[in-house]
mmCIF file of C-alpha atoms and ligand atoms in Angstrom:
data_model
loop_
_atom_site.group_PDB
_atom_site.id
_atom_site.type_symbol
_atom_site.label_atom_id
_atom_site.label_comp_id
_atom_site.label_asym_id
_atom_site.label_seq_id
_atom_site.Cartn_x
_atom_site.Cartn_y
_atom_site.Cartn_z
ATOM 1 C CA MET L 23 10.733 -7.018 29.604
ATOM 2 C CA SER L 24 13.679 -9.044 30.885
ATOM 3 C CA GLY L 25 16.555 -10.505 28.872
ATOM 4 C CA THR L 26 19.499 -8.973 27.119
ATOM 5 C CA HIS L 27 18.921 -6.847 24.031
ATOM 6 C CA SER L 28 21.611 -6.885 21.369
ATOM 7 C CA ILE L 29 22.371 -3.609 19.640
ATOM 8 C CA LEU L 30 24.475 -3.094 16.542
ATOM 9 C CA PHE L 31 25.879 0.410 16.757
ATOM 10 C CA VAL L 32 26.757 1.969 13.368
ATOM 11 C CA PRO L 33 27.593 5.664 13.828
ATOM 12 C CA GLY L 34 28.698 6.240 10.210
ATOM 13 C CA ASP L 35 30.017 9.544 8.910
ATOM 14 C CA GLY L 36 30.006 13.287 9.567
ATOM 15 C CA ILE L 37 28.007 14.143 12.679
ATOM 16 C CA GLY L 38 26.904 10.489 12.989
ATOM 17 C CA PRO L 39 29.624 9.511 15.505
ATOM 18 C CA GLU L 40 29.107 12.753 17.475
ATOM 19 C CA VAL L 41 25.358 12.341 17.977
ATOM 20 C CA MET L 42 25.615 8.591 18.570
ATOM 21 C CA GLU L 43 28.045 9.190 21.427
ATOM 22 C CA GLU L 44 25.164 10.904 23.230
ATOM 23 C CA VAL L 45 22.904 7.932 22.542
ATOM 24 C CA ARG L 46 25.553 5.770 24.200
ATOM 25 C CA ARG L 47 25.473 8.085 27.213
ATOM 26 C CA VAL L 48 21.688 7.671 27.434
ATOM 27 C CA ILE L 49 21.884 3.878 27.029
ATOM 28 C CA ASP L 50 24.451 3.787 29.856
ATOM 29 C CA TRP L 51 21.999 5.594 32.114
ATOM 30 C CA PHE L 52 19.191 3.125 31.360
ATOM 31 C CA ALA L 53 21.611 0.244 31.940
ATOM 32 C CA ARG L 54 22.687 1.626 35.330
ATOM 33 C CA LYS L 55 19.383 2.992 36.575
ATOM 34 C CA ARG L 56 16.580 1.092 34.846
ATOM 35 C CA ASN L 57 17.933 -2.407 34.674
ATOM 36 C CA LEU L 58 18.225 -2.391 30.891
ATOM 37 C CA HIS L 59 20.503 -5.212 29.787
ATOM 38 C CA VAL L 60 22.179 -4.524 26.491
ATOM 39 C CA GLU L 61 25.057 -5.932 24.508
ATOM 40 C CA ILE L 62 26.477 -3.356 22.131
ATOM 41 C CA GLU L 63 28.629 -4.190 19.153
ATOM 42 C CA ASP L 64 30.150 -1.468 16.962
ATOM 43 C CA ALA L 65 30.615 -1.552 13.196
ATOM 44 C CA LEU L 66 31.680 0.778 10.416
ATOM 45 C CA ILE L 67 29.275 1.865 7.710
ATOM 46 C CA GLY L 68 29.260 4.305 4.807
ATOM 47 C CA GLY L 69 32.314 6.415 4.042
ATOM 48 C CA ALA L 70 34.053 5.341 7.237
ATOM 49 C CA CYS L 71 33.790 1.714 6.115
ATOM 50 C CA TYR L 72 34.897 2.592 2.590
ATOM 51 C CA ASP L 73 38.043 4.276 3.958
ATOM 52 C CA ALA L 74 38.930 1.157 5.947
ATOM 53 C CA HIS L 75 37.798 -1.621 3.582
ATOM 54 C CA GLU L 76 36.942 -0.056 0.195
ATOM 55 C CA VAL L 77 33.312 -1.152 0.544
ATOM 56 C CA ALA L 78 30.390 0.792 2.051
ATOM 57 C CA ILE L 79 29.427 -2.093 4.299
ATOM 58 C CA LEU L 80 31.039 -5.467 5.060
ATOM 59 C CA ASP L 81 29.015 -8.651 4.561
ATOM 60 C CA GLU L 82 29.824 -9.583 8.160
ATOM 61 C CA THR L 83 28.187 -6.310 9.300
ATOM 62 C CA VAL L 84 25.031 -7.222 7.366
ATOM 63 C CA GLU L 85 25.051 -10.612 9.111
ATOM 64 C CA LYS L 86 25.521 -8.943 12.506
ATOM 65 C CA ALA L 87 22.619 -6.599 11.700
ATOM 66 C CA LYS L 88 20.419 -9.625 10.954
ATOM 67 C CA ARG L 89 21.297 -11.202 14.292
ATOM 68 C CA ALA L 90 20.971 -8.020 16.382
ATOM 69 C CA ASP L 91 17.680 -7.058 18.037
ATOM 70 C CA VAL L 92 18.139 -3.504 16.779
ATOM 71 C CA VAL L 93 20.505 -1.525 14.598
ATOM 72 C CA LEU L 94 21.167 2.035 15.746
ATOM 73 C CA LEU L 95 22.447 4.113 12.846
ATOM 74 C CA GLY L 96 23.946 7.615 12.863
ATOM 75 C CA ALA L 97 24.208 8.926 9.311
ATOM 76 C CA VAL L 98 26.230 8.233 6.192
ATOM 77 C CA GLY L 99 27.714 10.231 3.347
ATOM 78 C CA GLY L 100 29.614 13.405 2.631
ATOM 79 C CA PRO L 101 31.610 15.172 -0.086
ATOM 80 C CA LYS L 102 34.749 13.145 0.691
ATOM 81 C CA TRP L 103 33.159 10.078 -0.943
ATOM 82 C CA ARG L 104 31.607 11.835 -3.928
ATOM 83 C CA ASP L 105 33.857 10.038 -6.395
ATOM 84 C CA VAL L 106 33.861 6.495 -4.997
ATOM 85 C CA PRO L 107 32.434 3.773 -7.306
ATOM 86 C CA PHE L 108 28.631 4.057 -7.515
ATOM 87 C CA GLU L 109 27.938 0.706 -5.835
ATOM 88 C CA GLN L 110 30.226 1.619 -2.908
ATOM 89 C CA ARG L 111 28.812 5.091 -2.235
ATOM 90 C CA PRO L 112 27.908 5.489 1.455
ATOM 91 C CA GLU L 113 24.153 5.555 0.763
ATOM 92 C CA ALA L 114 24.429 2.129 -0.912
ATOM 93 C CA ALA L 115 25.174 0.647 2.520
ATOM 94 C CA LEU L 116 21.797 1.826 3.796
ATOM 95 C CA LEU L 117 19.957 0.458 0.786
ATOM 96 C CA LYS L 118 21.732 -2.864 1.256
ATOM 97 C CA LEU L 119 20.792 -3.049 4.940
ATOM 98 C CA ARG L 120 17.155 -2.186 4.188
ATOM 99 C CA LYS L 121 17.017 -4.825 1.457
ATOM 100 C CA GLU L 122 18.840 -7.598 3.333
ATOM 101 C CA LEU L 123 16.782 -7.065 6.491
ATOM 102 C CA ASP L 124 13.600 -6.634 4.405
ATOM 103 C CA LEU L 125 12.731 -3.440 6.265
ATOM 104 C CA PHE L 126 9.358 -2.831 4.639
ATOM 105 C CA ALA L 127 7.775 -0.644 7.321
ATOM 106 C CA ASN L 128 8.998 2.892 7.865
ATOM 107 C CA LEU L 129 7.888 4.675 11.018
ATOM 108 C CA ARG L 130 8.158 8.432 11.205
ATOM 109 C CA PRO L 131 6.828 10.064 14.352
ATOM 110 C CA ALA L 132 5.927 13.745 14.319
ATOM 111 C CA ILE L 133 6.099 14.874 17.918
ATOM 112 C CA CYS L 134 5.903 18.516 18.860
ATOM 113 C CA PHE L 135 7.389 19.255 22.253
ATOM 114 C CA ALA L 136 5.637 22.216 23.858
ATOM 115 C CA PRO L 137 8.828 24.322 24.215
ATOM 116 C CA MET L 138 9.411 23.964 20.446
ATOM 117 C CA ALA L 139 5.864 24.774 19.331
ATOM 118 C CA ASP L 140 6.845 28.263 18.148
ATOM 119 C CA ALA L 141 9.350 26.764 15.668
ATOM 120 C CA SER L 142 6.431 25.267 13.722
ATOM 121 C CA SER L 143 4.932 27.082 10.761
ATOM 122 C CA LEU L 144 1.505 26.440 12.294
ATOM 123 C CA LYS L 145 -0.024 28.183 15.296
ATOM 124 C CA ARG L 146 1.086 26.943 18.714
ATOM 125 C CA GLU L 147 -2.390 25.712 19.690
ATOM 126 C CA LEU L 148 -2.552 23.504 16.589
ATOM 127 C CA VAL L 149 0.761 21.714 17.199
ATOM 128 C CA GLU L 150 1.554 21.859 20.912
ATOM 129 C CA GLY L 151 1.484 18.282 22.217
ATOM 130 C CA LEU L 152 1.212 16.824 18.711
ATOM 131 C CA ASP L 153 2.097 13.114 18.579
ATOM 132 C CA ILE L 154 1.495 11.406 15.231
ATOM 133 C CA LEU L 155 3.086 8.255 13.867
ATOM 134 C CA ILE L 156 3.232 7.797 10.098
ATOM 135 C CA VAL L 157 3.565 4.164 9.022
ATOM 136 C CA ARG L 158 4.782 4.066 5.425
ATOM 137 C CA GLU L 159 5.172 1.013 3.187
ATOM 138 C CA LEU L 160 8.811 1.195 2.100
ATOM 139 C CA THR L 161 9.650 -1.561 -0.339
ATOM 140 C CA GLY L 162 6.772 -1.616 -2.844
ATOM 141 C CA GLY L 163 4.578 0.704 -4.871
ATOM 142 C CA ILE L 164 5.463 3.177 -7.568
ATOM 143 C CA TYR L 165 9.141 3.589 -6.642
ATOM 144 C CA PHE L 166 9.769 -0.058 -7.511
ATOM 145 C CA GLY L 167 6.943 -1.125 -9.885
ATOM 146 C CA THR L 168 7.636 -2.173 -13.467
ATOM 147 C CA PRO L 169 7.358 -1.318 -16.299
ATOM 148 C CA ARG L 170 9.246 1.883 -15.737
ATOM 149 C CA GLY L 171 11.491 4.065 -17.886
ATOM 150 C CA ILE L 172 11.755 6.893 -20.354
ATOM 151 C CA GLU L 173 11.164 6.176 -24.030
ATOM 152 C CA ASP L 174 12.345 8.348 -26.892
ATOM 153 C CA LEU L 175 9.397 8.721 -29.264
ATOM 154 C CA GLY L 176 11.738 9.701 -32.091
ATOM 155 C CA ASN L 177 9.985 12.962 -32.945
ATOM 156 C CA GLY L 178 11.819 15.107 -30.425
ATOM 157 C CA GLU L 179 9.365 14.006 -27.733
ATOM 158 C CA LYS L 180 9.727 11.471 -24.947
ATOM 159 C CA SER L 181 7.355 9.384 -22.887
ATOM 160 C CA ALA L 182 7.944 8.307 -19.253
ATOM 161 C CA VAL L 183 6.234 5.583 -17.268
ATOM 162 C CA ASN L 184 6.147 4.377 -13.661
ATOM 163 C CA THR L 185 3.900 1.674 -12.314
ATOM 164 C CA GLN L 186 2.084 1.572 -9.005
ATOM 165 C CA ARG L 187 1.583 -2.057 -8.015
ATOM 166 C CA TYR L 188 0.643 -3.616 -4.672
ATOM 167 C CA ASP L 189 -0.375 -7.146 -3.869
ATOM 168 C CA SER L 190 -2.587 -8.217 -0.986
ATOM 169 C CA ARG L 191 0.261 -9.568 1.118
ATOM 170 C CA GLU L 192 2.253 -6.336 0.953
ATOM 171 C CA ILE L 193 -0.774 -4.336 2.091
ATOM 172 C CA ARG L 194 -1.736 -6.781 4.832
ATOM 173 C CA ARG L 195 1.703 -6.857 6.439
ATOM 174 C CA ILE L 196 2.066 -3.065 6.599
ATOM 175 C CA ALA L 197 -1.511 -2.750 7.912
ATOM 176 C CA GLN L 198 -0.651 -5.242 10.667
ATOM 177 C CA VAL L 199 2.293 -3.062 11.721
ATOM 178 C CA ALA L 200 0.040 -0.002 11.916
ATOM 179 C CA PHE L 201 -2.621 -1.782 13.980
ATOM 180 C CA LEU L 202 -0.081 -3.315 16.360
ATOM 181 C CA LEU L 203 1.587 0.053 16.944
ATOM 182 C CA ALA L 204 -1.760 1.795 17.401
ATOM 183 C CA ARG L 205 -2.455 -0.612 20.268
ATOM 184 C CA THR L 206 0.602 0.813 22.078
ATOM 185 C CA ARG L 207 -0.682 4.376 21.482
ATOM 186 C CA ARG L 208 -4.157 5.938 21.226
ATOM 187 C CA SER L 209 -5.605 3.080 19.207
ATOM 188 C CA LEU L 210 -6.651 4.957 16.060
ATOM 189 C CA VAL L 211 -5.423 4.095 12.557
ATOM 190 C CA THR L 212 -6.168 6.398 9.631
ATOM 191 C CA SER L 213 -5.571 4.514 6.381
ATOM 192 C CA VAL L 214 -5.002 6.728 3.358
ATOM 193 C CA GLU L 215 -5.158 6.002 -0.372
ATOM 194 C CA LYS L 216 -6.850 7.337 -3.522
ATOM 195 C CA ARG L 217 -9.493 4.683 -4.141
ATOM 196 C CA ASN L 218 -11.542 7.275 -6.032
ATOM 197 C CA VAL L 219 -9.009 7.253 -8.900
ATOM 198 C CA MET L 220 -6.595 4.311 -8.384
ATOM 199 C CA GLU L 221 -7.142 0.545 -8.417
ATOM 200 C CA THR L 222 -4.278 0.134 -5.936
ATOM 201 C CA GLY L 223 -6.317 2.426 -3.671
ATOM 202 C CA ILE L 224 -9.357 0.134 -3.983
ATOM 203 C CA LEU L 225 -7.269 -2.938 -3.086
ATOM 204 C CA TRP L 226 -5.532 -1.044 -0.260
ATOM 205 C CA HIS L 227 -8.918 -0.079 1.212
ATOM 206 C CA GLU L 228 -10.242 -3.662 0.908
ATOM 207 C CA GLU L 229 -7.200 -5.346 2.449
ATOM 208 C CA VAL L 230 -6.848 -2.888 5.322
ATOM 209 C CA THR L 231 -10.555 -3.260 6.116
ATOM 210 C CA ARG L 232 -10.348 -7.061 5.993
ATOM 211 C CA THR L 233 -7.191 -7.166 8.168
ATOM 212 C CA HIS L 234 -8.905 -4.912 10.669
ATOM 213 C CA GLU L 235 -12.053 -7.044 10.825
ATOM 214 C CA ARG L 236 -10.106 -10.286 11.166
ATOM 215 C CA GLU L 237 -7.516 -9.404 13.774
ATOM 216 C CA TYR L 238 -7.629 -5.840 15.063
ATOM 217 C CA SER L 239 -11.241 -4.813 15.565
ATOM 218 C CA ASP L 240 -10.300 -3.469 19.031
ATOM 219 C CA VAL L 241 -8.408 -0.668 17.235
ATOM 220 C CA GLN L 242 -10.413 2.155 15.650
ATOM 221 C CA LEU L 243 -9.970 2.377 11.871
ATOM 222 C CA GLU L 244 -10.895 5.249 9.573
ATOM 223 C CA HIS L 245 -10.215 5.717 5.856
ATOM 224 C CA LEU L 246 -9.250 9.030 4.314
ATOM 225 C CA LEU L 247 -8.296 10.021 0.777
ATOM 226 C CA ALA L 248 -4.623 10.986 0.697
ATOM 227 C CA ASP L 249 -5.322 14.553 -0.474
ATOM 228 C CA ALA L 250 -7.870 15.037 2.305
ATOM 229 C CA CYS L 251 -5.289 13.725 4.772
ATOM 230 C CA ALA L 252 -2.727 16.282 3.530
ATOM 231 C CA MET L 253 -5.262 19.041 4.222
ATOM 232 C CA GLU L 254 -6.270 17.701 7.612
ATOM 233 C CA LEU L 255 -2.596 17.520 8.630
ATOM 234 C CA VAL L 256 -2.302 21.287 8.470
ATOM 235 C CA ARG L 257 -5.859 22.015 9.599
ATOM 236 C CA ARG L 258 -6.304 19.729 12.607
ATOM 237 C CA PRO L 259 -3.138 17.604 13.004
ATOM 238 C CA LYS L 260 -3.866 16.530 16.581
ATOM 239 C CA ARG L 261 -6.885 14.502 15.413
ATOM 240 C CA PHE L 262 -4.469 11.828 14.091
ATOM 241 C CA ASP L 263 -2.752 8.994 15.932
ATOM 242 C CA VAL L 264 -1.318 6.479 13.411
ATOM 243 C CA ILE L 265 -1.460 7.283 9.686
ATOM 244 C CA LEU L 266 -1.040 4.258 7.393
ATOM 245 C CA ALA L 267 0.063 4.954 3.829
ATOM 246 C CA ASP L 268 1.730 3.421 0.796
ATOM 247 C CA ASN L 269 5.266 4.324 -0.270
ATOM 248 C CA LEU L 270 4.408 7.392 -2.354
ATOM 249 C CA PHE L 271 1.740 8.993 -0.164
ATOM 250 C CA GLY L 272 3.703 8.063 2.971
ATOM 251 C CA ASP L 273 6.758 9.853 1.579
ATOM 252 C CA MET L 274 4.793 13.081 1.072
ATOM 253 C CA LEU L 275 2.735 12.938 4.230
ATOM 254 C CA SER L 276 5.665 12.109 6.522
ATOM 255 C CA ASP L 277 7.619 15.128 5.275
ATOM 256 C CA GLU L 278 4.547 17.325 5.687
ATOM 257 C CA ALA L 279 4.001 16.038 9.232
ATOM 258 C CA ALA L 280 7.702 16.463 10.052
ATOM 259 C CA MET L 281 7.587 20.132 9.191
ATOM 260 C CA LEU L 282 4.780 20.659 11.693
ATOM 261 C CA THR L 283 7.331 20.002 14.415
ATOM 262 C CA GLY L 284 10.044 22.524 13.505
ATOM 263 C CA SER L 285 13.574 21.192 13.223
ATOM 264 C CA LEU L 286 15.358 18.444 11.293
ATOM 265 C CA GLY L 287 17.696 17.805 14.228
ATOM 266 C CA MET L 288 14.745 16.565 16.316
ATOM 267 C CA LEU L 289 13.249 13.895 14.064
ATOM 268 C CA PRO L 290 13.862 10.146 14.448
ATOM 269 C CA SER L 291 12.694 7.332 12.221
ATOM 270 C CA ALA L 292 12.521 3.546 12.352
ATOM 271 C CA SER L 293 12.366 0.790 9.768
ATOM 272 C CA LEU L 294 10.951 -2.596 10.685
ATOM 273 C CA GLY L 295 10.977 -6.016 9.050
ATOM 274 C CA GLU L 296 8.516 -8.896 9.168
ATOM 275 C CA MET L 297 7.748 -10.550 12.491
ATOM 276 C CA ASP L 298 9.038 -14.130 12.796
ATOM 277 C CA LYS L 299 7.311 -16.978 14.634
ATOM 278 C CA ASP L 300 9.002 -15.942 17.900
ATOM 279 C CA GLY L 301 7.565 -12.442 17.649
ATOM 280 C CA ARG L 302 10.929 -10.938 16.754
ATOM 281 C CA ARG L 303 11.426 -8.476 13.879
ATOM 282 C CA ALA L 304 14.471 -6.754 12.368
ATOM 283 C CA ALA L 305 14.587 -3.073 13.269
ATOM 284 C CA MET L 306 16.765 -0.110 12.437
ATOM 285 C CA TYR L 307 16.479 3.256 14.190
ATOM 286 C CA GLU L 308 18.067 6.435 12.876
ATOM 287 C CA PRO L 309 17.690 10.187 12.744
ATOM 288 C CA VAL L 310 15.904 11.601 9.683
ATOM 289 C CA HIS L 311 18.767 14.032 9.075
ATOM 290 C CA GLY L 312 21.966 13.233 7.161
ATOM 291 C CA SER L 313 25.631 13.477 8.080
ATOM 292 C CA ALA L 314 25.646 17.306 8.002
ATOM 293 C CA PRO L 315 29.221 17.661 6.699
ATOM 294 C CA ASP L 316 28.942 21.452 7.046
ATOM 295 C CA ILE L 317 29.041 21.169 10.862
ATOM 296 C CA ALA L 318 30.796 17.807 11.353
ATOM 297 C CA GLY L 319 33.597 17.834 13.931
ATOM 298 C CA GLU L 320 32.438 21.096 15.513
ATOM 299 C CA SER L 321 30.482 19.531 18.413
ATOM 300 C CA VAL L 322 27.439 21.651 17.612
ATOM 301 C CA ALA L 323 25.131 18.969 16.142
ATOM 302 C CA ASN L 324 21.819 18.333 17.838
ATOM 303 C CA PRO L 325 21.733 14.744 19.152
ATOM 304 C CA ILE L 326 17.981 14.784 19.975
ATOM 305 C CA ALA L 327 16.839 13.000 16.773
ATOM 306 C CA SER L 328 19.186 10.089 17.541
ATOM 307 C CA VAL L 329 18.248 10.055 21.221
ATOM 308 C CA LEU L 330 14.561 9.940 20.260
ATOM 309 C CA GLY L 331 15.418 7.106 17.854
ATOM 310 C CA PHE L 332 16.588 5.162 20.878
ATOM 311 C CA ALA L 333 13.295 6.028 22.631
ATOM 312 C CA MET L 334 11.533 4.404 19.670
ATOM 313 C CA ALA L 335 13.732 1.311 20.066
ATOM 314 C CA LEU L 336 12.750 1.141 23.742
ATOM 315 C CA ARG L 337 9.075 1.305 22.812
ATOM 316 C CA TYR L 338 8.830 -0.717 19.627
ATOM 317 C CA SER L 339 11.645 -3.284 19.918
ATOM 318 C CA PHE L 340 12.311 -3.672 23.653
ATOM 319 C CA ASN L 341 8.671 -3.324 24.710
ATOM 320 C CA ARG L 342 9.656 -0.766 27.378
ATOM 321 C CA ASN L 343 6.974 1.886 26.985
ATOM 322 C CA GLU L 344 7.586 3.382 30.386
ATOM 323 C CA ASP L 345 11.281 3.899 29.675
ATOM 324 C CA ALA L 346 10.498 5.401 26.279
ATOM 325 C CA ALA L 347 8.131 7.868 27.937
ATOM 326 C CA LEU L 348 10.782 8.694 30.565
ATOM 327 C CA LEU L 349 13.279 9.528 27.857
ATOM 328 C CA GLU L 350 10.832 11.620 25.839
ATOM 329 C CA GLN L 351 9.863 13.477 29.013
ATOM 330 C CA ALA L 352 13.539 14.162 29.793
ATOM 331 C CA VAL L 353 14.022 15.601 26.290
ATOM 332 C CA ASN L 354 10.926 17.743 26.709
ATOM 333 C CA ASP L 355 12.080 19.005 30.117
ATOM 334 C CA THR L 356 15.588 19.761 28.846
ATOM 335 C CA LEU L 357 14.035 21.932 26.130
ATOM 336 C CA GLU L 358 11.692 23.453 28.713
ATOM 337 C CA ASP L 359 14.793 24.362 30.761
ATOM 338 C CA GLY L 360 15.919 26.493 27.799
ATOM 339 C CA VAL L 361 18.816 24.211 26.839
ATOM 340 C CA ARG L 362 19.426 24.353 23.076
ATOM 341 C CA THR L 363 21.967 23.322 20.472
ATOM 342 C CA ALA L 364 22.744 25.978 17.842
ATOM 343 C CA ASP L 365 20.170 24.741 15.286
ATOM 344 C CA ILE L 366 17.233 25.306 17.649
ATOM 345 C CA TRP L 367 18.679 28.147 19.731
ATOM 346 C CA GLN L 368 16.434 31.130 20.509
ATOM 347 C CA GLU L 369 17.055 34.413 22.346
ATOM 348 C CA GLY L 370 17.153 33.839 26.107
ATOM 349 C CA CYS L 371 18.154 30.173 25.854
ATOM 350 C CA GLU L 372 21.436 28.541 26.852
ATOM 351 C CA LYS L 373 23.488 27.382 23.859
ATOM 352 C CA VAL L 374 25.133 23.995 24.445
ATOM 353 C CA SER L 375 27.364 21.624 22.480
ATOM 354 C CA THR L 376 26.375 18.142 21.302
ATOM 355 C CA SER L 377 27.720 16.573 24.485
ATOM 356 C CA GLY L 378 26.222 19.413 26.558
ATOM 357 C CA MET L 379 22.776 18.441 25.253
ATOM 358 C CA GLY L 380 23.435 14.766 26.060
ATOM 359 C CA GLU L 381 24.611 15.642 29.579
ATOM 360 C CA ASN L 382 21.523 17.777 30.190
ATOM 361 C CA ILE L 383 19.166 15.035 29.000
ATOM 362 C CA VAL L 384 20.845 12.539 31.341
ATOM 363 C CA SER L 385 20.660 15.034 34.256
ATOM 364 C CA ARG L 386 16.960 15.385 33.567
ATOM 365 C CA LEU L 387 16.520 11.604 33.468
ATOM 366 C CA GLU L 388 18.279 11.512 36.807
ATOM 367 C CA SER L 389 16.271 14.306 38.461
ATOM 368 C CA ASN L 390 12.934 13.093 37.050
ATOM 369 C CA ALA L 391 13.663 9.569 38.310
ATOM 370 C CA ALA L 392 14.580 10.928 41.763
ATOM 371 C CA ALA L 393 11.357 12.965 41.891
ATOM 372 C CA SER L 394 9.064 10.084 40.941
HETATM 373 P P1 LIG F 930 21.665 16.904 6.211
HETATM 374 O O1 LIG F 930 20.460 16.421 6.911
HETATM 375 O O2 LIG F 930 22.932 16.221 6.504
HETATM 376 O O3 LIG F 930 21.866 18.471 6.514
HETATM 377 C C1 LIG F 930 20.902 19.469 6.130
HETATM 378 C C2 LIG F 930 21.118 20.720 6.999
HETATM 379 O O4 LIG F 930 20.633 20.476 8.327
HETATM 380 C C3 LIG F 930 22.588 21.097 7.156
HETATM 381 O O5 LIG F 930 22.713 22.505 7.197
HETATM 382 C C4 LIG F 930 22.974 20.508 8.502
HETATM 383 O O6 LIG F 930 24.009 21.203 9.152
HETATM 384 C C5 LIG F 930 21.668 20.611 9.274
HETATM 385 N N1 LIG F 930 21.536 19.506 10.231
HETATM 386 C C6 LIG F 930 21.242 18.210 9.941
HETATM 387 N N2 LIG F 930 21.218 17.480 11.049
HETATM 388 C C7 LIG F 930 21.510 18.312 12.074
HETATM 389 C C8 LIG F 930 21.643 18.126 13.472
HETATM 390 N N3 LIG F 930 21.481 16.937 14.043
HETATM 391 N N4 LIG F 930 21.965 19.201 14.229
HETATM 392 C C9 LIG F 930 22.121 20.413 13.670
HETATM 393 N N5 LIG F 930 21.994 20.652 12.369
HETATM 394 C C10 LIG F 930 21.701 19.606 11.552
HETATM 395 O O7 LIG F 930 21.345 16.836 4.646
HETATM 396 P P2 LIG F 930 22.292 17.121 3.394
HETATM 397 O O8 LIG F 930 23.203 18.283 3.676
HETATM 398 O O9 LIG F 930 21.394 17.172 2.234
HETATM 399 O O10 LIG F 930 23.180 15.803 3.258
HETATM 400 C C11 LIG F 930 24.502 15.667 3.758
HETATM 401 C C12 LIG F 930 24.972 14.240 3.539
HETATM 402 O O11 LIG F 930 24.156 13.341 4.288
HETATM 403 C C13 LIG F 930 24.873 13.788 2.092
HETATM 404 O O12 LIG F 930 25.997 12.991 1.794
HETATM 405 C C14 LIG F 930 23.603 12.960 2.045
HETATM 406 O O13 LIG F 930 23.623 11.976 1.044
HETATM 407 C C15 LIG F 930 23.650 12.326 3.430
HETATM 408 N N6 LIG F 930 22.342 11.889 3.948
HETATM 409 C C16 LIG F 930 22.369 10.746 4.681
HETATM 410 C C17 LIG F 930 21.185 10.306 5.267
HETATM 411 C C18 LIG F 930 21.247 9.065 6.117
HETATM 412 O O14 LIG F 930 22.325 8.666 6.498
HETATM 413 N N7 LIG F 930 20.107 8.458 6.456
HETATM 414 C C19 LIG F 930 20.000 11.036 5.136
HETATM 415 C C20 LIG F 930 20.029 12.224 4.399
HETATM 416 C C21 LIG F 930 21.224 12.657 3.814
#
């Protein structure tokens, strides 16, 4: 795709700036060697923003995020900001961005690179080559539904309530995301719910089926009860391509799928907003891990989750599938070469720093490009 892509770069706190520096290195390579035109603007977020401005995020940063094609986030938070006012805690900046950009679709890939297959709790043959994408509804369902609360019954007992509520539109728009993404992959969507015991499950099933029939019948659709899906994920995970789930089930299933792949330092995620009439949608890419204050400043953090977040941006926002695959292949080959940061180091491998990992990934991009 031609044109210039605008990126808002928000490295954040702790290891955020360290790992994002390696993303910058990778972006530079794509700009020089693959004709990727990007405009990068930097902004503070989280504790770093609080230190400078006494707020977790500036309104002008939110506006820049709305205008940018993608937001690339490092991580926020840390013990230094434990006592800041509740509404200015670093995590509040993320919630504000998600809300203001209406990022209702959360994408969590679970990819198992062959050299890392032994880090999984499952047998190598079950996970080697695994490539699943979990599409989770992020702004509705039981985490937001009302009524909610805890009531004192006055007899020494209490009663608590949460409400699971979905309307047709919320289900349709997340289903559309899943079908569209499946088209860029292996074209199979597995929609999960509990229609056997929940009315929201019945509506979910109906709306997903109707959306499929109307607009996406070229994609294969199957329905699975959420508990059956949890079992299948550890029994035969490679049977899945895209898993579509509500907020609650998506939360559980994406963590389960993540653990199939081994390490926290390897896992990216994306959050997408609604598509406008020009086919453009807000998007934020970030690693699943946090700011890791225990290792911040030591140059030992693994930058792969953030680098793979950029691969997702290439695929899902910039429509550059080939470049995304190139980057994922370079990460795979770097691991195959035995290059490891401390968190994924094994006997016989070479231990490298954060920048060492970035340099090796770029060398692999370079040598793979020369060989092709
Ligand atoms: P964490 O993910 O930061 O760290 C958990 C453990 O994993 C730590 O031992 C850490 O050293 C290790 N780790 C994480 N990422 C790594 C990487 N890339 N390379 C090597 N090792 C890595 O989770 P936590 O300790 O629970 O949280 C620390 C801070 O991060 C808290 O303030 C929390 O609120 C925040 N947090 C932010 C986000 C986000 O910005 N999206 C997400 C989760 C936690």
